[in-house]
Coordinates of C-alpha atoms in Angstrom, one line a residue:
M16 CA 107.9 123.0 -140.6
K17 CA 107.9 119.3 -141.4
W18 CA 111.5 119.0 -140.4
F19 CA 110.8 120.5 -137.0
S20 CA 108.4 117.6 -136.3
S21 CA 110.9 114.9 -137.5
F22 CA 112.7 112.5 -135.2
R23 CA 116.1 114.1 -136.0
A24 CA 114.9 117.5 -135.0
K25 CA 113.3 116.2 -131.8
L26 CA 116.5 114.5 -130.9
I27 CA 118.5 117.7 -131.5
F28 CA 116.0 119.7 -129.5
T29 CA 116.3 117.1 -126.7
V30 CA 120.1 117.0 -126.6
F31 CA 120.8 120.7 -127.0
P32 CA 118.9 121.7 -123.8
V33 CA 120.8 119.0 -121.9
V34 CA 124.1 120.3 -123.0
A35 CA 123.1 123.9 -122.4
G36 CA 121.7 123.0 -119.0
I37 CA 124.9 121.3 -118.0
T38 CA 126.9 124.2 -119.3
I39 CA 124.8 126.8 -117.4
A40 CA 124.9 124.6 -114.2
T41 CA 128.6 124.4 -114.5
L42 CA 128.9 128.1 -114.9
V43 CA 126.6 128.8 -112.0
L44 CA 128.5 126.5 -109.7
A45 CA 131.9 127.8 -110.8
E46 CA 130.7 131.4 -110.2
W47 CA 129.3 130.5 -106.9
K48 CA 132.5 128.9 -105.7
F49 CA 134.5 131.7 -107.1
T50 CA 132.4 134.3 -105.4
A51 CA 132.4 132.3 -102.1
A52 CA 136.2 132.1 -102.2
Y53 CA 136.4 135.9 -102.6
R54 CA 133.9 136.5 -99.8
R55 CA 135.7 134.0 -97.5
L56 CA 139.0 135.7 -98.1
F57 CA 137.7 139.2 -97.2
A58 CA 135.5 137.8 -94.4
E59 CA 138.6 136.3 -92.8
Q60 CA 140.5 139.5 -93.1
F61 CA 137.5 141.3 -91.6
E62 CA 137.3 138.8 -88.7
S63 CA 141.1 139.2 -88.1
Q64 CA 140.7 142.9 -87.8
I65 CA 137.7 142.6 -85.4
S66 CA 139.7 140.0 -83.3
T67 CA 142.6 142.4 -83.2
F68 CA 140.5 145.3 -82.3
S69 CA 138.6 143.3 -79.6
A70 CA 141.9 142.1 -78.0
A71 CA 143.3 145.6 -78.0
K72 CA 140.1 147.0 -76.4
K73 CA 140.1 144.3 -73.7
K74 CA 143.8 145.1 -72.9
R75 CA 143.1 148.8 -72.7
T76 CA 140.1 148.3 -70.5
E77 CA 142.0 146.1 -68.1
A78 CA 145.0 148.5 -68.0
L79 CA 143.1 151.8 -67.7
S80 CA 139.7 151.2 -66.2
E81 CA 140.8 151.1 -62.5
Q82 CA 143.5 153.8 -62.9
L83 CA 141.0 156.3 -64.4
A84 CA 138.5 155.5 -61.6
R85 CA 141.2 156.3 -59.0
L86 CA 142.2 159.5 -60.7
A87 CA 138.5 160.6 -60.7
Q88 CA 138.4 160.1 -57.0
Q89 CA 141.4 162.3 -56.1
P90 CA 140.3 164.7 -53.4
E91 CA 141.8 167.7 -55.2
I92 CA 139.8 166.7 -58.3
V93 CA 136.6 166.3 -56.3
A94 CA 137.1 169.6 -54.6
A95 CA 137.7 171.5 -57.9
I96 CA 134.7 169.9 -59.6
T97 CA 132.5 170.6 -56.5
K98 CA 133.4 174.3 -56.9
Q99 CA 132.8 174.0 -60.6
D100 CA 136.4 175.0 -61.2
Y101 CA 136.9 172.9 -64.2
A102 CA 140.1 174.6 -65.4
A103 CA 141.8 173.7 -62.1
A104 CA 140.5 170.1 -62.4
A105 CA 141.8 170.0 -66.0
Q106 CA 145.2 171.4 -64.9
I107 CA 145.6 168.6 -62.3
L108 CA 144.3 165.9 -64.5
R109 CA 146.1 166.6 -67.7
P110 CA 149.7 165.7 -66.8
Q111 CA 148.6 162.5 -65.1
L112 CA 146.4 161.5 -68.1
E113 CA 149.1 162.5 -70.7
A114 CA 151.6 160.3 -68.8
L115 CA 149.0 157.5 -68.6
G116 CA 148.3 157.8 -72.3
T117 CA 151.9 158.0 -73.3
D118 CA 152.7 154.7 -71.4
R119 CA 149.7 153.0 -73.0
L120 CA 150.6 154.1 -76.5
Q121 CA 154.2 153.2 -76.1
S122 CA 153.1 149.6 -75.2
E123 CA 150.7 149.3 -78.2
F124 CA 152.5 150.8 -81.2
P125 CA 155.4 148.4 -81.4
A126 CA 152.9 145.6 -81.7
A127 CA 151.0 147.5 -84.3
G128 CA 154.2 148.0 -86.4
G129 CA 155.9 144.7 -86.3
R130 CA 153.6 141.8 -86.2
G131 CA 155.0 138.4 -86.9
G132 CA 154.7 137.2 -90.5
V133 CA 155.0 140.7 -92.1
K134 CA 157.6 140.9 -94.9
E135 CA 160.4 143.4 -94.8
R136 CA 158.6 145.5 -97.4
D137 CA 155.5 145.4 -95.3
R138 CA 157.5 146.5 -92.3
A139 CA 158.7 149.5 -94.2
D140 CA 155.1 150.4 -95.1
A141 CA 154.2 150.1 -91.4
G142 CA 157.0 152.5 -90.4
R143 CA 156.0 155.0 -93.0
A144 CA 152.3 154.7 -91.9
M145 CA 153.4 155.3 -88.2
A146 CA 155.5 158.3 -89.1
R147 CA 152.5 159.9 -90.9
L148 CA 150.2 159.2 -88.0
M149 CA 152.5 160.1 -85.1
P150 CA 151.4 163.8 -84.7
A151 CA 147.9 162.6 -83.9
Q152 CA 148.9 160.0 -81.2
M153 CA 148.4 162.1 -78.2
P154 CA 145.5 161.4 -75.8
Y155 CA 142.2 163.4 -76.0
I156 CA 141.3 164.8 -72.6
A157 CA 138.0 166.6 -71.6
I158 CA 135.7 167.3 -68.8
I159 CA 131.9 167.5 -69.2
D160 CA 129.4 168.9 -66.8
P161 CA 126.2 167.1 -65.7
A162 CA 124.4 168.6 -68.7
G163 CA 126.8 167.1 -71.2
N164 CA 128.7 170.3 -72.1
F165 CA 132.4 170.2 -72.7
V166 CA 133.7 172.6 -70.0
A167 CA 137.4 171.8 -70.0
A168 CA 139.4 170.5 -72.9
P169 CA 143.1 171.3 -73.8
K170 CA 143.6 173.5 -77.0
K171 CA 147.1 172.0 -77.3
N172 CA 148.5 169.0 -75.7
A173 CA 152.0 169.3 -74.1
P174 CA 154.8 167.3 -75.7
P175 CA 155.0 163.8 -74.4
G176 CA 157.3 162.9 -71.7
R177 CA 159.2 160.5 -74.0
N178 CA 159.3 159.8 -77.8
L179 CA 157.3 157.0 -79.1
M180 CA 159.0 156.9 -82.5
P181 CA 162.0 158.6 -84.1
P182 CA 161.6 162.3 -84.8
L183 CA 159.3 163.2 -87.6
P184 CA 160.4 165.0 -90.8
K185 CA 159.9 168.7 -90.6
E186 CA 157.3 168.7 -93.4
S187 CA 155.2 166.2 -91.4
A188 CA 155.3 167.9 -88.0
T189 CA 152.1 169.7 -86.9
S190 CA 150.8 170.8 -83.6
A191 CA 148.6 168.2 -81.8
E192 CA 145.4 170.1 -81.6
F193 CA 142.0 168.4 -81.2
R194 CA 138.5 170.0 -81.7
R195 CA 134.9 168.8 -81.5
K196 CA 132.4 170.3 -83.9
S197 CA 130.0 170.7 -81.0
G198 CA 130.5 171.9 -77.5
R199 CA 128.0 169.3 -76.3
L200 CA 127.3 165.6 -76.6
Q201 CA 124.8 166.0 -79.4
W202 CA 123.4 162.5 -79.1
L203 CA 122.4 163.1 -75.5
G204 CA 119.2 165.0 -76.6
E205 CA 116.8 165.5 -73.8
R206 CA 118.2 162.7 -71.7
K207 CA 120.3 163.4 -68.6
L208 CA 123.8 162.2 -68.6
E209 CA 123.4 161.1 -65.1
D210 CA 120.7 158.6 -66.1
I211 CA 122.9 157.1 -68.7
L212 CA 126.3 157.1 -67.2
K213 CA 125.7 154.8 -64.1
E214 CA 129.3 153.5 -64.3
Q215 CA 132.4 153.9 -66.3
E216 CA 131.6 153.3 -70.1
V217 CA 133.7 153.0 -73.2
G218 CA 132.5 155.0 -76.2
Y219 CA 133.7 156.4 -79.4
L220 CA 133.9 160.0 -80.4
R221 CA 134.9 161.8 -83.6
V222 CA 137.5 164.6 -83.2
E223 CA 139.2 167.0 -85.6
F224 CA 143.0 167.2 -85.6
G225 CA 145.4 169.7 -87.0
E226 CA 145.4 173.4 -87.3
D227 CA 143.3 173.4 -90.5
S228 CA 140.8 171.0 -88.9
R229 CA 140.7 168.9 -92.1
T230 CA 141.7 165.6 -90.5
E231 CA 139.2 163.6 -88.4
Q232 CA 140.0 160.9 -85.9
V233 CA 138.1 158.3 -83.9
R234 CA 138.9 158.2 -80.2
E235 CA 138.2 155.2 -78.0
V236 CA 137.0 157.2 -75.0
F237 CA 136.8 156.1 -71.4
I238 CA 134.0 158.1 -69.9
T239 CA 134.4 158.1 -66.1
P240 CA 131.7 159.5 -63.9
L241 CA 132.8 162.2 -61.4
R242 CA 130.8 161.9 -58.1
D243 CA 131.0 163.3 -54.6
P244 CA 132.4 160.4 -52.5
Q245 CA 130.3 161.5 -49.6
S246 CA 126.9 162.3 -51.1
G247 CA 127.3 160.4 -54.3
K248 CA 126.1 163.4 -56.2
F249 CA 126.8 163.3 -60.0
M250 CA 129.1 166.2 -60.9
G251 CA 130.0 165.4 -64.5
A252 CA 132.5 163.1 -66.3
M253 CA 136.0 162.8 -67.3
L254 CA 136.8 161.8 -70.9
F255 CA 140.1 160.1 -71.7
G256 CA 140.4 159.1 -75.4
L257 CA 143.2 157.2 -77.1
P258 CA 143.4 156.7 -80.9
L259 CA 142.3 153.5 -82.5
Q260 CA 145.1 151.6 -84.2
V261 CA 144.7 152.6 -87.8
L262 CA 148.2 151.4 -88.5
A263 CA 147.1 147.9 -89.1
E264 CA 144.3 149.4 -91.3
R265 CA 147.0 151.1 -93.4
V266 CA 149.3 148.0 -93.6
L267 CA 146.4 145.9 -94.7
Y268 CA 145.5 148.3 -97.4
E269 CA 149.2 148.5 -98.6
Q270 CA 149.4 144.7 -98.6
T271 CA 146.2 144.0 -100.5
K272 CA 146.7 146.9 -102.9
R273 CA 149.4 144.9 -104.7
S274 CA 147.3 141.7 -104.8
E275 CA 145.2 140.5 -107.7
F276 CA 142.0 140.6 -105.6
G277 CA 142.1 144.4 -105.0
E278 CA 142.7 146.6 -102.0
I279 CA 140.9 146.2 -98.7
M280 CA 139.9 149.6 -97.2
S281 CA 138.9 150.1 -93.7
G282 CA 137.4 152.7 -91.4
V283 CA 135.2 153.3 -88.3
W284 CA 131.6 154.5 -88.6
V285 CA 130.9 156.7 -85.6
E286 CA 128.3 159.6 -85.0
E287 CA 126.8 159.0 -88.5
A288 CA 130.1 159.6 -90.3
L289 CA 132.9 157.3 -91.6
V290 CA 136.5 158.1 -90.5
S291 CA 139.2 156.4 -92.5
T292 CA 142.7 156.8 -93.8
T293 CA 142.2 154.4 -96.7
I294 CA 138.7 155.0 -98.0
P295 CA 138.7 158.0 -100.4
K296 CA 137.0 161.0 -99.0
N297 CA 134.5 161.3 -101.8
E298 CA 133.3 157.8 -101.0
R299 CA 133.0 158.0 -97.3
E300 CA 129.8 159.9 -97.2
E301 CA 127.9 157.5 -99.4
V302 CA 129.3 154.4 -97.5
A303 CA 128.3 156.0 -94.2
R304 CA 124.8 156.7 -95.4
H305 CA 124.3 153.1 -96.4
I306 CA 125.6 151.8 -93.1
A307 CA 123.5 154.1 -91.1
E308 CA 120.3 153.1 -93.1
S309 CA 121.2 149.5 -92.5
I310 CA 121.7 149.8 -88.7
H311 CA 118.8 152.1 -88.0
R312 CA 116.4 150.2 -90.3
S313 CA 117.3 146.6 -89.6
G314 CA 118.9 146.9 -86.2
R315 CA 121.5 144.3 -87.2
A316 CA 124.8 144.5 -85.5
Q317 CA 126.6 142.8 -88.3
R318 CA 126.0 142.6 -92.0
E319 CA 127.5 142.2 -95.5
M320 CA 126.0 144.1 -98.4
S321 CA 126.9 145.2 -102.0
M322 CA 126.6 148.7 -103.4
P323 CA 127.9 150.7 -106.3
I324 CA 130.4 153.5 -105.7
N325 CA 131.5 155.7 -108.6
G326 CA 130.1 153.0 -111.0
V327 CA 132.1 150.2 -109.4
R328 CA 130.5 147.5 -107.3
H329 CA 131.9 147.3 -103.7
Q330 CA 131.3 144.8 -100.9
I331 CA 130.9 146.2 -97.4
F332 CA 131.4 144.4 -94.1
Y333 CA 130.5 146.1 -90.9
R334 CA 130.1 145.1 -87.2
V335 CA 129.0 147.2 -84.4
L336 CA 131.8 147.6 -81.9
N337 CA 129.6 148.5 -78.9
P338 CA 126.2 146.9 -79.4
D339 CA 125.3 147.1 -75.7
S340 CA 126.6 150.6 -74.9
P341 CA 124.2 153.4 -74.0
F342 CA 126.3 155.7 -76.1
P343 CA 126.3 156.2 -79.9
L344 CA 127.0 153.1 -81.9
A345 CA 130.3 152.7 -83.7
A346 CA 131.1 150.1 -86.3
Q347 CA 134.2 148.6 -87.8
V348 CA 133.9 148.8 -91.6
N349 CA 135.8 147.0 -94.4
L350 CA 135.2 148.0 -98.0
Y351 CA 136.7 146.3 -101.1
P352 CA 136.0 146.8 -104.8
L353 CA 134.5 144.0 -106.7
D354 CA 135.8 145.0 -110.2
A355 CA 138.6 142.4 -110.1
M356 CA 136.1 139.7 -109.2
D357 CA 133.7 140.9 -111.9
R358 CA 136.5 140.9 -114.5
E359 CA 137.4 137.3 -113.4
L360 CA 133.7 136.3 -113.6
A361 CA 133.3 137.9 -117.1
E362 CA 136.4 135.9 -118.3
L363 CA 135.0 132.7 -116.7
R364 CA 131.7 133.2 -118.5
R365 CA 133.5 133.7 -121.8
D366 CA 135.6 130.5 -121.3
V367 CA 132.7 128.4 -120.1
G368 CA 130.4 129.8 -122.8
G369 CA 133.0 129.0 -125.5
L370 CA 133.3 125.4 -124.2
G371 CA 129.6 125.2 -124.2
I372 CA 129.3 126.2 -127.8
V373 CA 132.0 123.7 -128.8
A374 CA 130.1 121.0 -126.8
L375 CA 126.9 121.9 -128.6
M376 CA 128.6 121.7 -132.1
I377 CA 130.1 118.2 -131.1
A378 CA 126.6 117.1 -129.9
L379 CA 125.0 118.3 -133.2
L380 CA 127.5 116.2 -135.2
V381 CA 126.9 113.1 -133.0
V382 CA 123.1 113.5 -133.2
L383 CA 123.2 113.8 -137.0
Y384 CA 125.3 110.7 -137.2
I385 CA 123.2 108.6 -134.9
S386 CA 119.9 109.8 -136.3
R387 CA 120.8 108.5 -139.8
G388 CA 120.7 105.0 -138.3
L389 CA 117.6 105.6 -136.3
S390 CA 115.4 107.5 -138.8
G391 CA 114.5 104.3 -141.0
P392 CA 113.0 102.1 -138.2
I393 CA 111.4 105.2 -136.7
R394 CA 109.7 106.0 -140.0
D395 CA 108.4 102.4 -140.1
I396 CA 107.0 102.8 -136.6
V397 CA 105.4 106.2 -137.4
S398 CA 103.8 104.8 -140.6
G399 CA 102.5 101.8 -138.6
T400 CA 101.1 104.2 -136.0
H401 CA 99.1 106.1 -138.6
Q402 CA 97.7 102.7 -139.8
I403 CA 96.6 102.0 -136.2
E404 CA 94.9 105.4 -136.0
L405 CA 93.0 104.5 -139.2
G406 CA 91.7 101.3 -137.5
N407 CA 94.0 98.9 -139.3
F408 CA 95.1 96.7 -136.4
D409 CA 96.6 94.0 -138.7
V410 CA 99.6 96.3 -139.6
R411 CA 103.1 95.0 -138.7
V412 CA 106.5 96.7 -138.9
P413 CA 109.7 94.8 -140.0
V414 CA 112.2 93.9 -137.1
R415 CA 115.5 94.9 -138.8
R416 CA 117.8 95.0 -135.9
Q417 CA 118.4 93.2 -132.6
D418 CA 119.1 96.3 -130.6
E419 CA 116.7 98.7 -128.7
L420 CA 115.0 99.7 -131.9
G421 CA 114.5 96.1 -132.8
K422 CA 112.9 95.5 -129.5
L423 CA 110.8 98.7 -130.0
A424 CA 109.5 97.3 -133.4
A425 CA 108.7 93.9 -131.8
S426 CA 106.8 95.8 -129.0
F427 CA 104.9 97.7 -131.6
N428 CA 103.8 94.5 -133.3
E429 CA 102.7 93.1 -129.9
M430 CA 100.8 96.3 -129.2
A431 CA 99.0 96.0 -132.6
T432 CA 98.0 92.4 -131.7
G433 CA 96.7 93.6 -128.3
L434 CA 94.8 96.5 -129.9
A435 CA 93.2 94.0 -132.3
L436 CA 92.1 91.9 -129.4
Q437 CA 90.8 95.1 -127.6
E438 CA 88.6 95.8 -130.6
K439 CA 86.9 92.5 -130.2
Y440 CA 86.3 93.5 -126.6
R441 CA 84.8 96.7 -127.9
S442 CA 82.0 94.8 -129.5
V443 CA 81.1 93.4 -126.1
L444 CA 81.1 96.9 -124.6
N445 CA 78.7 98.1 -127.4
A446 CA 76.2 95.5 -126.2
V447 CA 76.2 97.0 -122.7
A448 CA 74.2 100.2 -122.2
D449 CA 75.6 101.5 -119.0
R450 CA 79.2 102.8 -118.4
T451 CA 79.5 101.3 -114.9
V452 CA 78.5 97.9 -116.2
A453 CA 81.1 98.2 -119.0
A454 CA 83.8 99.0 -116.4
Q455 CA 82.8 95.9 -114.4
L456 CA 83.0 93.9 -117.6
I457 CA 86.5 95.1 -118.3
E458 CA 87.7 94.4 -114.8
Q459 CA 86.1 90.9 -114.8
S460 CA 87.3 89.0 -117.8
S461 CA 84.8 86.2 -117.1
G462 CA 81.9 88.6 -117.4
L463 CA 79.1 89.5 -115.0
G464 CA 77.4 86.2 -114.1
G465 CA 74.2 85.9 -112.2
E466 CA 74.2 86.7 -108.5
I467 CA 71.7 87.5 -105.8
R468 CA 72.0 91.2 -104.8
H469 CA 70.0 93.6 -102.6
V470 CA 68.9 96.3 -105.1
S471 CA 66.7 99.3 -105.1
M472 CA 64.7 99.7 -108.4
L473 CA 63.3 102.9 -109.7
F474 CA 60.6 103.0 -112.5
C475 CA 59.7 106.4 -114.0
D476 CA 56.8 106.7 -116.5
I477 CA 55.2 109.5 -118.4
R478 CA 51.5 110.1 -117.6
G479 CA 49.2 110.3 -120.5
F480 CA 52.1 109.7 -123.0
T481 CA 49.8 108.0 -125.6
A482 CA 47.3 110.9 -125.6
I483 CA 50.1 113.5 -125.9
T484 CA 51.8 111.8 -128.8
E485 CA 49.0 110.2 -130.8
N486 CA 48.8 113.3 -133.2
M487 CA 52.6 114.1 -133.2
E488 CA 55.0 113.3 -136.1
P489 CA 57.3 110.3 -135.5
A490 CA 60.4 112.6 -135.5
D491 CA 58.8 114.9 -132.9
V492 CA 58.0 111.9 -130.7
I493 CA 61.6 110.7 -130.8
E494 CA 62.8 114.3 -130.2
L495 CA 60.5 114.5 -127.2
L496 CA 61.7 111.2 -125.7
N497 CA 65.3 111.9 -126.3
E498 CA 65.1 115.2 -124.5
H499 CA 63.2 113.6 -121.6
M500 CA 65.4 110.5 -121.3
T501 CA 68.6 112.4 -121.6
A502 CA 67.7 114.6 -118.6
L503 CA 66.6 111.7 -116.5
T504 CA 69.7 109.7 -117.3
D505 CA 72.0 112.6 -116.2
V506 CA 70.0 112.6 -112.9
A507 CA 70.5 108.8 -112.5
Y508 CA 74.2 109.0 -113.1
K509 CA 74.5 111.9 -110.7
H510 CA 73.0 109.8 -107.9
G511 CA 75.0 106.7 -108.6
G512 CA 72.3 104.8 -110.4
I513 CA 72.7 102.3 -113.3
V514 CA 70.3 102.8 -116.3
D515 CA 69.0 99.3 -116.9
K516 CA 66.8 100.0 -119.9
F517 CA 64.3 102.2 -121.7
V518 CA 61.0 100.8 -122.5
G519 CA 58.9 103.3 -124.5
D520 CA 58.4 106.3 -122.2
L521 CA 59.7 104.4 -119.2
I522 CA 63.2 104.4 -117.7
M523 CA 64.4 101.7 -115.3
V524 CA 67.3 102.7 -112.9
L525 CA 69.1 100.2 -110.5
F526 CA 70.8 101.2 -107.3
G527 CA 73.1 98.5 -105.8
A528 CA 73.9 96.4 -108.9
P529 CA 76.5 95.6 -110.1
V530 CA 78.1 97.5 -107.1
S531 CA 76.6 99.0 -104.0
T532 CA 77.1 102.4 -102.5
G533 CA 75.9 101.3 -99.1
A534 CA 72.9 103.7 -99.1
D535 CA 71.1 102.5 -102.3
A536 CA 67.5 103.0 -101.1
L537 CA 68.3 106.6 -100.0
S538 CA 70.1 107.3 -103.3
A539 CA 67.0 106.0 -105.2
V540 CA 64.6 108.2 -103.2
Q541 CA 66.9 111.3 -103.8
C542 CA 67.2 110.4 -107.5
A543 CA 63.3 110.3 -107.8
L544 CA 63.0 113.7 -106.1
S545 CA 65.6 115.1 -108.4
M546 CA 63.8 113.6 -111.5
L547 CA 60.6 115.4 -110.5
Q548 CA 62.5 118.6 -110.1
V549 CA 64.3 118.4 -113.4
R550 CA 61.0 117.5 -115.2
R551 CA 59.4 120.7 -113.7
H552 CA 62.2 122.8 -115.0
L553 CA 62.0 121.1 -118.5
N554 CA 58.3 121.9 -118.6
Q555 CA 59.1 125.6 -118.4
T556 CA 61.3 125.5 -121.6
S557 CA 60.1 122.4 -123.5
K558 CA 57.5 122.4 -126.2
H559 CA 55.4 119.9 -124.4
S560 CA 54.7 119.8 -120.7
L561 CA 55.0 116.2 -119.3
E562 CA 54.1 114.7 -115.9
V563 CA 55.7 111.6 -114.5
G564 CA 55.0 109.0 -111.9
I565 CA 57.7 107.1 -110.0
G566 CA 57.7 103.7 -108.3
L567 CA 60.4 102.4 -106.0
A568 CA 61.0 99.0 -104.5
T569 CA 64.0 97.4 -102.6
G570 CA 64.8 93.7 -102.1
S571 CA 66.8 90.7 -103.2
V572 CA 66.9 90.1 -107.0
V573 CA 68.9 88.1 -109.5
A574 CA 71.4 90.3 -111.4
G575 CA 73.6 89.5 -114.3
C576 CA 74.2 89.7 -118.1
M577 CA 71.5 88.1 -120.2
G578 CA 70.9 87.7 -123.9
S579 CA 72.9 86.1 -126.7
D580 CA 76.5 86.1 -127.9
Q581 CA 75.7 89.0 -130.3
R582 CA 73.8 91.0 -127.7
L583 CA 74.0 91.1 -124.0
S584 CA 72.0 93.1 -121.5
Y585 CA 72.7 93.5 -117.8
T586 CA 69.5 93.5 -115.9
V587 CA 67.7 92.2 -112.7
L588 CA 64.9 89.8 -112.3
G589 CA 62.6 89.0 -109.4
H590 CA 59.5 89.8 -107.4
R591 CA 60.8 93.2 -106.3
V592 CA 61.3 94.3 -109.9
N593 CA 57.6 93.6 -110.7
L594 CA 56.6 95.4 -107.4
A595 CA 58.5 98.5 -108.5
S596 CA 56.8 98.4 -111.9
R597 CA 53.3 98.1 -110.3
L598 CA 54.0 101.0 -107.8
C599 CA 55.0 103.2 -110.7
S600 CA 51.7 102.4 -112.5
I601 CA 49.6 103.5 -109.4
A602 CA 51.7 106.7 -108.8
Q603 CA 49.8 109.8 -109.9
A604 CA 51.5 112.7 -111.8
G605 CA 54.2 114.2 -109.7
E606 CA 54.0 111.3 -107.1
I607 CA 56.7 109.0 -105.7
V608 CA 55.3 105.7 -104.4
M609 CA 57.6 103.1 -102.7
D610 CA 57.4 99.9 -100.8
A611 CA 57.8 99.4 -97.1
E612 CA 61.3 98.1 -97.4
T613 CA 62.5 101.2 -99.3
Y614 CA 60.8 103.4 -96.7
A615 CA 62.5 101.4 -93.8
E616 CA 66.0 102.0 -95.2
A617 CA 65.5 105.7 -96.1
R618 CA 63.0 106.8 -93.4
E619 CA 65.6 108.8 -91.3
L620 CA 66.3 111.2 -94.1
I621 CA 62.9 111.5 -96.0
Q622 CA 59.4 112.3 -95.2
A623 CA 56.6 109.8 -96.3
E624 CA 53.0 109.0 -95.5
P625 CA 51.4 105.6 -95.6
M626 CA 48.9 104.7 -98.3
P627 CA 45.9 102.3 -97.8
P628 CA 46.9 98.6 -98.3
M629 CA 46.1 97.6 -101.9
Q630 CA 46.2 94.5 -104.0
L631 CA 48.4 95.0 -107.2
K632 CA 48.2 93.0 -110.3
G633 CA 50.5 90.0 -110.3
I634 CA 51.3 90.5 -106.5
S635 CA 49.6 87.7 -104.4
E636 CA 49.8 89.6 -101.1
A637 CA 48.4 93.0 -100.2
V638 CA 51.0 95.8 -100.5
H639 CA 51.3 98.6 -97.9
P640 CA 52.9 101.4 -100.1
W641 CA 54.2 104.8 -98.9
R642 CA 54.0 108.1 -100.7
V643 CA 57.0 110.5 -100.5
V644 CA 56.0 113.9 -99.1
A645 CA 57.8 116.7 -101.0
T646 CA 59.7 119.1 -98.7

């Protein structure tokens, strides 16, 4: 245990935390920068996707919005819808909408498959992805009635008027059949479609594709209201949906799959489900649940969050695609695993931790080497400190070196000299009874000389003290006085008074010397009242019941330290001191008697009654005292 308290141990325990702290700070900073680089990379990819999607959406809206509005206003369509002949309306609309969809898709897919900057290998990936998605590229067409029910939708789309890509392999060809799980817009609830669909809106629907209904798609749907042009009556709506460009999603996945950071998976969250060609099916439900909870609970249209999937941490970015739409929210979702980043972080921790251990070992060797040259002078100073503690202020330590330790030893010797001088000052303080006076003596090196001060004096004397103590043992008398004076001294200090002296059973307290509080007379009266109260409490527990009388006087007096070189006493002299003493002598048990000056300065806060004028011993003129009335 002694070694742990040595200078060498303390030096080691000081250096080690510094080295460890620097190591930990370096590791935390490196991890933060590394993680930030990861997040920035994936955030940029996500923003790029969002920008591409927003641009494509804007182009579609500009290209299709007016055309769809004109198609909905064709007289034959209005006539068929008015007769609720939805099959006839669908038969008229389908060829026009299919042609419109074919033209739009033909203008979009080349851009999706051959963006600038993609390598030849990536172009091949894009081609293969388009070939796989081609059977699902036909537009989704439907008509809904005013109640939100799907009343006309093609079971199979006719072949397109022209090919968008080369013919598909036989094993990839399937019929382009779309289905909805419900025959109604489920999110409509009790609301009326007419109240929601005031004008053409763009929404997102989830549809099933293929004969086995195992493949889901997200369609960006232009929902165009059908109204009677004459009456403006709402007759339903026409749905025209085109597939989202999942080709870029697949290309991004194939590109990042070969990178050291891990693959970026994408999808669209719509109607409380996640539709994706890159996120594994067994993970989609969990990801969709987290996104739904985040959107519904926080209402945030964009967020980044981490979550474990199959024991691997993943980072999720999502952004709502239609935040202001009255229709169900849809969100673009990017998901990427953090296992590669976690492995890199683990390796970084091992490397930095190893360097930290090496740094600690080097620091230990340096500390041991340096401490050998420091321990001797330090031991001398420690030994000298013990001598100072024992009161030997004549101790001096050798100054062996002219460096910092030598300066420390010289400073120690100067300190010992100063402490010896302070010990001499202590003898002066021992001659002063009050702590406030002692503080003034320390601050004023020349001492407290005589001065004229405006002071309030308090004299408190025990009534019948001689009769009470004449048959008591000396030890009991001292015990009685000590108990009494201790209690009254505490009261005096509490009210800012200075205990001037004890004379037998009398205590003299000053207010206003050597420093003034600005309300010295009032403090003196309040102190007197507290003394009476404390004495009454003591009478309930003390062996002897005592009664006191108190006299107060205020005026100009001479204040200062008086006595000899061996013994000094700070006190006051003057006519008002004698007056306070005489007023104390005439005060009855439990009374406070004060002069007119004291009453004049404290009259606003106390109650007092005048006493008859009287001639006091040693006072040439008649005195007009006041008696404090207890409240």
